[in-house]
Amino acid sequence: MASSTMLFSLTLLFLGIIALSNAQSLSLKYYSKTCPKVESIVKKETNKIMVVAPTLAAPLLRMHFHDCFVRGCDGSMLINSTTNSQAEKDGFPNLSLRGYGSIDRVKTAVEKECPGVVSCADILALVARDATLALHGPFWPVPLGRRDGRVSLANETLANLPPPFFNITQLKASFASKNLTTKDLVVLSGSHTIGTSHCSSFSNRLYNFTGRGDSDPSLDPNYAARLRSRCPPADQTTLVEMDPGSFKTFDEDYYTLVAKRRGLFTSDSALLADSETREYVLRQARTKGSTFLEDFAESMVKMGKIGVLTGSQGEVRRRCAFVN
């Protein structure tokens, strides 16, 4: 038993060393010779999309997050299911995602300039950054050189993506498994400052929470009442703003809401249950997000390096929805 445990630990260490090595081989100048205009092309196309459909920014940012948490940032989130295999995009946590057509549009523009050069994983990372920037979010440098994975399995999504009902212990464990810190957790949760959610993602907090017909006691009762007026029991279609009043602007208001016990998800309220995450929430609320944008940029760079494929690993897909 001891030898098996040691072998398992050594395997994890070896995989960790490979992942770190791959992340370090990403470069801001990766396409400087093979596709020097890639960032300007992606930004131009993303800005066109944001002018017409600014509400796509949140799903596109979330898509990058969901891609990175399952098999690393390898673009496997974008692959279509086949008759023989259900892909990640059809896993339950991803059924509400949209914006795949936007990624295809950007990919087509890049392919026209540099055919077969830029990976879908890199395009997704750049689009997530530029969509966030279009909603007054921060800029962050995106190291490039990711390769596209060839495997995408729906049954891996539930095991890797933290659901909205996770408590703080589960959230910290989920992020730690991706080599992200508790600070990264509370910072990246700030992405909930943009976008909407279906009532079904939080309705468990509104009705019969403890079996007594009550709401979640960690939720502000006035806010719970307002949510019940929007979300009847079993509602599967209504969308609610995650950051009421500024859900189309990337700002620090999320932390103000969480501090007032008005975080929409259990996972939002959970940030008040840990001393480190609570201190960060209260500080950003008190100081109008004095360090949030800078912190977010730093954590996004870190997240974008999770489990990347580089060098001769994987491939560069011609079309993001299909392996070559």
Short mmCIF file of C-alpha atoms in Angstrom, two decimals:
data_model
loop_
_atom_site.label_atom_id
_atom_site.label_comp_id
_atom_site.label_asym_id
_atom_site.label_seq_id
_atom_site.Cartn_x
_atom_site.Cartn_y
_atom_site.Cartn_z
CA MET A 1 0.00 0.00 0.00
CA ALA A 2 2.82 2.40 0.92
CA SER A 3 4.61 1.81 -2.40
CA SER A 4 1.35 2.43 -4.31
CA THR A 5 0.83 5.71 -2.47
CA MET A 6 4.41 6.77 -3.21
CA LEU A 7 4.00 5.88 -6.91
CA PHE A 8 0.79 7.92 -7.08
CA SER A 9 2.50 10.90 -5.41
CA LEU A 10 5.46 10.69 -7.79
CA THR A 11 3.09 10.54 -10.77
CA LEU A 12 1.30 13.69 -9.57
CA LEU A 13 4.65 15.41 -9.05
CA PHE A 14 5.79 14.43 -12.55
CA LEU A 15 2.57 15.70 -14.11
CA GLY A 16 2.88 18.92 -12.12
CA ILE A 17 6.43 19.45 -13.40
CA ILE A 18 5.25 18.92 -17.00
CA ALA A 19 2.35 21.36 -16.53
CA LEU A 20 4.67 24.00 -15.05
CA SER A 21 7.18 23.53 -17.86
CA ASN A 22 4.43 23.90 -20.48
CA ALA A 23 3.09 27.06 -18.84
CA GLN A 24 6.55 28.60 -18.80
CA SER A 25 6.98 27.93 -22.53
CA LEU A 26 4.08 30.25 -23.37
CA SER A 27 5.26 33.60 -24.70
CA LEU A 28 3.89 37.07 -25.38
CA LYS A 29 5.82 36.99 -28.66
CA TYR A 30 4.88 33.49 -29.71
CA TYR A 31 3.26 34.58 -33.00
CA SER A 32 5.56 37.56 -33.68
CA LYS A 33 6.87 35.94 -36.87
CA THR A 34 4.12 33.50 -37.84
CA CYS A 35 1.05 35.72 -37.23
CA PRO A 36 2.11 39.17 -35.96
CA LYS A 37 -1.36 40.71 -36.39
CA VAL A 38 -3.23 38.07 -34.41
CA GLU A 39 -3.99 40.21 -31.34
CA SER A 40 -5.21 43.18 -33.40
CA ILE A 41 -7.41 40.89 -35.51
CA VAL A 42 -8.94 39.25 -32.44
CA LYS A 43 -9.55 42.59 -30.75
CA LYS A 44 -11.14 44.10 -33.85
CA GLU A 45 -13.53 41.18 -34.32
CA THR A 46 -14.34 40.94 -30.60
CA ASN A 47 -15.13 44.66 -30.42
CA LYS A 48 -17.52 44.30 -33.38
CA ILE A 49 -19.30 41.51 -31.51
CA MET A 50 -19.46 43.50 -28.27
CA VAL A 51 -21.01 46.52 -29.99
CA VAL A 52 -23.89 44.35 -31.19
CA ALA A 53 -24.11 41.90 -28.26
CA PRO A 54 -22.40 43.15 -25.07
CA THR A 55 -24.16 40.48 -23.02
CA LEU A 56 -21.91 37.90 -24.69
CA ALA A 57 -18.90 39.14 -22.70
CA ALA A 58 -19.81 37.17 -19.59
CA PRO A 59 -20.43 33.84 -21.40
CA LEU A 60 -17.18 34.22 -23.35
CA LEU A 61 -15.21 34.91 -20.17
CA ARG A 62 -16.93 31.97 -18.48
CA MET A 63 -16.18 29.77 -21.49
CA HIS A 64 -12.44 30.39 -21.02
CA PHE A 65 -12.76 29.54 -17.31
CA HIS A 66 -14.68 26.34 -18.07
CA ASP A 67 -12.16 25.37 -20.73
CA CYS A 68 -9.21 25.79 -18.38
CA PHE A 69 -10.77 23.86 -15.49
CA VAL A 70 -11.38 20.76 -17.62
CA ARG A 71 -8.20 19.27 -19.15
CA GLY A 72 -6.47 22.65 -18.97
CA CYS A 73 -6.71 25.61 -21.37
CA ASP A 74 -6.68 23.47 -24.51
CA GLY A 75 -9.79 24.58 -26.41
CA SER A 76 -11.51 21.24 -25.73
CA MET A 77 -14.53 23.26 -24.53
CA LEU A 78 -15.18 24.19 -28.18
CA ILE A 79 -15.33 20.70 -29.71
CA ASN A 80 -18.70 19.39 -30.91
CA SER A 81 -20.16 16.12 -29.69
CA THR A 82 -20.23 13.17 -32.06
CA THR A 83 -22.56 10.18 -32.31
CA ASN A 84 -20.02 8.21 -30.27
CA SER A 85 -19.01 10.80 -27.67
CA GLN A 86 -20.61 13.64 -25.73
CA ALA A 87 -18.22 16.61 -25.61
CA GLU A 88 -17.65 19.14 -22.81
CA LYS A 89 -20.01 21.72 -24.30
CA ASP A 90 -22.86 19.23 -23.74
CA GLY A 91 -21.92 18.57 -20.11
CA PHE A 92 -24.55 19.85 -17.68
CA PRO A 93 -22.50 22.82 -16.35
CA ASN A 94 -22.02 24.10 -19.90
CA LEU A 95 -25.55 23.83 -21.24
CA SER A 96 -26.27 27.50 -20.50
CA LEU A 97 -23.12 28.75 -22.24
CA ARG A 98 -23.37 30.64 -25.51
CA GLY A 99 -21.01 32.50 -27.80
CA TYR A 100 -19.50 29.62 -29.76
CA GLY A 101 -20.40 31.40 -32.99
CA SER A 102 -18.37 34.39 -31.85
CA ILE A 103 -15.28 32.23 -31.37
CA ASP A 104 -15.84 30.75 -34.84
CA ARG A 105 -16.13 34.25 -36.31
CA VAL A 106 -12.85 35.36 -34.76
CA LYS A 107 -11.14 32.10 -35.75
CA THR A 108 -12.27 32.58 -39.37
CA ALA A 109 -10.77 36.08 -39.45
CA VAL A 110 -7.48 34.82 -38.00
CA GLU A 111 -7.38 31.84 -40.40
CA LYS A 112 -7.78 34.22 -43.33
CA GLU A 113 -4.62 36.04 -42.25
CA CYS A 114 -2.62 33.08 -40.89
CA PRO A 115 -4.05 29.70 -41.92
CA GLY A 116 -3.28 26.80 -39.60
CA VAL A 117 -1.13 28.82 -37.21
CA VAL A 118 -3.14 30.10 -34.22
CA SER A 119 -4.82 27.62 -31.90
CA CYS A 120 -8.44 27.84 -30.81
CA ALA A 121 -7.22 27.73 -27.19
CA ASP A 122 -5.21 30.92 -27.75
CA ILE A 123 -8.11 32.59 -29.57
CA LEU A 124 -10.47 31.79 -26.69
CA ALA A 125 -7.99 33.25 -24.18
CA LEU A 126 -7.64 36.44 -26.24
CA VAL A 127 -11.39 36.82 -26.83
CA ALA A 128 -12.09 36.44 -23.09
CA ARG A 129 -9.61 39.24 -22.38
CA ASP A 130 -10.87 41.57 -25.11
CA ALA A 131 -14.56 40.99 -24.29
CA THR A 132 -13.85 41.86 -20.65
CA LEU A 133 -11.92 44.95 -21.72
CA ALA A 134 -14.87 46.07 -23.87
CA LEU A 135 -17.00 46.21 -20.70
CA HIS A 136 -14.45 48.46 -18.95
CA GLY A 137 -12.62 45.56 -17.36
CA PRO A 138 -8.84 45.35 -17.01
CA PHE A 139 -6.29 44.56 -19.69
CA TRP A 140 -3.95 41.66 -19.06
CA PRO A 141 -1.13 40.28 -21.19
CA VAL A 142 -2.03 36.89 -22.66
CA PRO A 143 1.00 34.61 -23.06
CA LEU A 144 0.41 32.53 -26.21
CA GLY A 145 1.50 29.20 -27.62
CA ARG A 146 -1.27 26.89 -26.37
CA ARG A 147 -2.06 23.90 -28.52
CA ASP A 148 -5.53 22.45 -28.98
CA GLY A 149 -6.51 19.22 -27.26
CA ARG A 150 -8.12 16.40 -29.21
CA VAL A 151 -10.22 14.96 -26.36
CA SER A 152 -13.44 16.47 -25.01
CA LEU A 153 -15.66 14.50 -22.62
CA ALA A 154 -18.92 15.73 -21.12
CA ASN A 155 -18.55 13.44 -18.10
CA GLU A 156 -15.42 15.32 -17.00
CA THR A 157 -17.25 18.62 -16.51
CA LEU A 158 -19.12 17.82 -13.30
CA ALA A 159 -15.95 16.53 -11.65
CA ASN A 160 -13.89 19.62 -12.48
CA LEU A 161 -16.17 22.67 -12.59
CA PRO A 162 -17.21 24.12 -9.21
CA PRO A 163 -21.02 24.45 -9.14
CA PRO A 164 -22.86 27.49 -7.73
CA PHE A 165 -23.90 25.57 -4.59
CA PHE A 166 -20.35 24.81 -3.38
CA ASN A 167 -19.38 25.93 0.13
CA ILE A 168 -16.07 27.64 0.86
CA THR A 169 -14.23 24.41 1.72
CA GLN A 170 -15.26 22.83 -1.57
CA LEU A 171 -14.40 25.98 -3.53
CA LYS A 172 -10.92 26.24 -2.05
CA ALA A 173 -10.27 22.56 -2.78
CA SER A 174 -11.48 22.95 -6.37
CA PHE A 175 -9.20 25.92 -7.03
CA ALA A 176 -6.26 24.34 -5.22
CA SER A 177 -6.54 21.31 -7.50
CA LYS A 178 -5.79 23.68 -10.39
CA ASN A 179 -2.86 25.29 -8.53
CA LEU A 180 -4.91 28.42 -7.84
CA THR A 181 -4.84 30.08 -4.43
CA THR A 182 -7.59 31.25 -2.10
CA LYS A 183 -6.89 34.78 -3.32
CA ASP A 184 -7.37 33.63 -6.92
CA LEU A 185 -10.71 32.16 -5.86
CA VAL A 186 -12.08 35.38 -4.38
CA VAL A 187 -10.62 37.51 -7.17
CA LEU A 188 -11.94 35.40 -10.04
CA SER A 189 -15.35 35.23 -8.33
CA GLY A 190 -15.46 38.94 -9.11
CA SER A 191 -16.23 38.02 -12.72
CA HIS A 192 -19.82 37.70 -11.49
CA THR A 193 -19.94 41.47 -11.78
CA ILE A 194 -21.10 40.89 -15.38
CA GLY A 195 -23.70 38.57 -16.83
CA THR A 196 -26.93 36.85 -15.89
CA SER A 197 -28.03 33.54 -14.45
CA HIS A 198 -31.06 31.31 -14.82
CA CYS A 199 -33.23 31.12 -11.69
CA SER A 200 -32.61 27.38 -11.50
CA SER A 201 -28.98 28.03 -10.50
CA PHE A 202 -29.98 29.62 -7.18
CA SER A 203 -33.68 28.87 -6.61
CA ASN A 204 -32.73 26.28 -3.97
CA ARG A 205 -31.85 29.28 -1.78
CA LEU A 206 -35.30 30.84 -2.13
CA TYR A 207 -37.79 28.09 -1.34
CA ASN A 208 -37.87 25.59 1.51
CA PHE A 209 -34.12 25.88 2.12
CA THR A 210 -34.16 23.95 5.41
CA GLY A 211 -37.44 22.13 4.86
CA ARG A 212 -39.48 24.80 6.66
CA GLY A 213 -40.56 26.87 3.66
CA ASP A 214 -37.76 29.36 4.29
CA SER A 215 -34.94 30.95 2.32
CA ASP A 216 -31.20 30.60 2.84
CA PRO A 217 -30.42 32.51 6.09
CA SER A 218 -27.12 33.69 4.58
CA LEU A 219 -29.11 35.63 1.97
CA ASP A 220 -30.42 39.12 2.77
CA PRO A 221 -34.18 38.59 3.33
CA ASN A 222 -35.20 41.63 1.30
CA TYR A 223 -33.06 40.47 -1.60
CA ALA A 224 -34.49 36.94 -1.27
CA ALA A 225 -38.01 38.39 -1.49
CA ARG A 226 -37.07 40.35 -4.60
CA LEU A 227 -35.63 37.23 -6.21
CA ARG A 228 -38.76 35.22 -5.40
CA SER A 229 -40.83 37.85 -7.22
CA ARG A 230 -38.68 37.23 -10.31
CA CYS A 231 -38.28 33.47 -9.98
CA PRO A 232 -41.36 31.32 -9.31
CA PRO A 233 -40.64 27.78 -8.07
CA ALA A 234 -39.32 25.47 -10.80
CA ASP A 235 -38.66 28.40 -13.18
CA GLN A 236 -36.13 27.22 -15.77
CA THR A 237 -36.14 30.13 -18.24
CA THR A 238 -36.02 33.49 -16.44
CA LEU A 239 -32.66 35.27 -16.38
CA VAL A 240 -31.58 37.42 -13.43
CA GLU A 241 -28.69 39.90 -13.38
CA MET A 242 -25.81 38.73 -11.20
CA ASP A 243 -24.86 42.34 -10.45
CA PRO A 244 -28.14 44.29 -10.58
CA GLY A 245 -27.73 47.79 -11.95
CA SER A 246 -24.33 47.32 -13.61
CA PHE A 247 -24.31 43.81 -15.07
CA LYS A 248 -22.94 45.18 -18.35
CA THR A 249 -20.02 46.94 -16.66
CA PHE A 250 -17.00 45.18 -15.24
CA ASP A 251 -16.61 46.88 -11.85
CA GLU A 252 -16.23 46.19 -8.14
CA ASP A 253 -19.96 46.30 -7.33
CA TYR A 254 -20.00 42.52 -6.95
CA TYR A 255 -18.07 42.80 -3.69
CA THR A 256 -20.43 45.47 -2.37
CA LEU A 257 -23.34 43.11 -3.00
CA VAL A 258 -21.61 40.12 -1.40
CA ALA A 259 -20.75 42.25 1.64
CA LYS A 260 -24.45 43.10 1.96
CA ARG A 261 -25.34 39.36 1.77
CA ARG A 262 -26.73 39.82 -1.72
CA GLY A 263 -24.48 37.43 -3.61
CA LEU A 264 -26.69 35.47 -5.98
CA PHE A 265 -25.14 32.02 -5.53
CA THR A 266 -24.24 29.96 -2.49
CA SER A 267 -20.67 30.14 -3.78
CA ASP A 268 -20.85 33.96 -3.60
CA SER A 269 -22.15 34.00 -0.03
CA ALA A 270 -19.51 31.41 0.86
CA LEU A 271 -16.81 34.07 0.44
CA LEU A 272 -17.94 35.54 3.77
CA ALA A 273 -17.34 32.23 5.54
CA ASP A 274 -13.53 32.32 5.32
CA SER A 275 -11.29 34.93 6.96
CA GLU A 276 -9.09 35.52 3.89
CA THR A 277 -11.88 35.73 1.32
CA ARG A 278 -14.09 37.78 3.66
CA GLU A 279 -11.30 40.30 4.27
CA TYR A 280 -10.82 40.69 0.51
CA VAL A 281 -14.56 41.15 -0.13
CA LEU A 282 -14.92 43.76 2.60
CA ARG A 283 -11.78 45.62 1.54
CA GLN A 284 -12.88 45.89 -2.09
CA ALA A 285 -16.35 46.99 -1.01
CA ARG A 286 -14.91 49.59 1.36
CA THR A 287 -12.30 50.97 -1.07
CA LYS A 288 -14.42 50.86 -4.26
CA GLY A 289 -12.30 48.06 -5.66
CA SER A 290 -8.92 49.69 -5.07
CA THR A 291 -6.96 46.62 -6.22
CA PHE A 292 -9.63 44.45 -7.88
CA LEU A 293 -8.86 45.15 -11.55
CA GLU A 294 -5.13 44.69 -11.04
CA ASP A 295 -5.70 41.51 -9.02
CA PHE A 296 -8.14 40.16 -11.61
CA ALA A 297 -5.64 40.66 -14.42
CA GLU A 298 -2.98 38.80 -12.44
CA SER A 299 -5.25 35.87 -11.61
CA MET A 300 -6.47 35.59 -15.21
CA VAL A 301 -2.89 35.27 -16.48
CA LYS A 302 -2.36 32.53 -13.90
CA MET A 303 -5.59 30.72 -14.77
CA GLY A 304 -4.78 30.89 -18.48
CA LYS A 305 -1.72 28.70 -17.90
CA ILE A 306 -3.54 25.75 -16.32
CA GLY A 307 -2.59 22.44 -17.93
CA VAL A 308 -1.66 23.94 -21.29
CA LEU A 309 -0.41 21.83 -24.20
CA THR A 310 2.63 23.22 -26.00
CA GLY A 311 5.28 22.28 -28.54
CA SER A 312 4.30 19.15 -30.46
CA GLN A 313 1.45 18.27 -28.08
CA GLY A 314 -2.11 18.40 -29.38
CA GLU A 315 -2.76 20.25 -32.63
CA VAL A 316 -3.85 23.57 -34.12
CA ARG A 317 -7.45 23.07 -35.20
CA ARG A 318 -8.59 24.60 -38.47
CA ARG A 319 -12.15 24.77 -37.15
CA CYS A 320 -12.65 25.04 -33.40
CA ALA A 321 -15.63 22.68 -33.24
CA PHE A 322 -13.84 19.80 -34.96
CA VAL A 323 -10.55 17.99 -34.40
CA ASN A 324 -8.42 17.95 -37.53
#
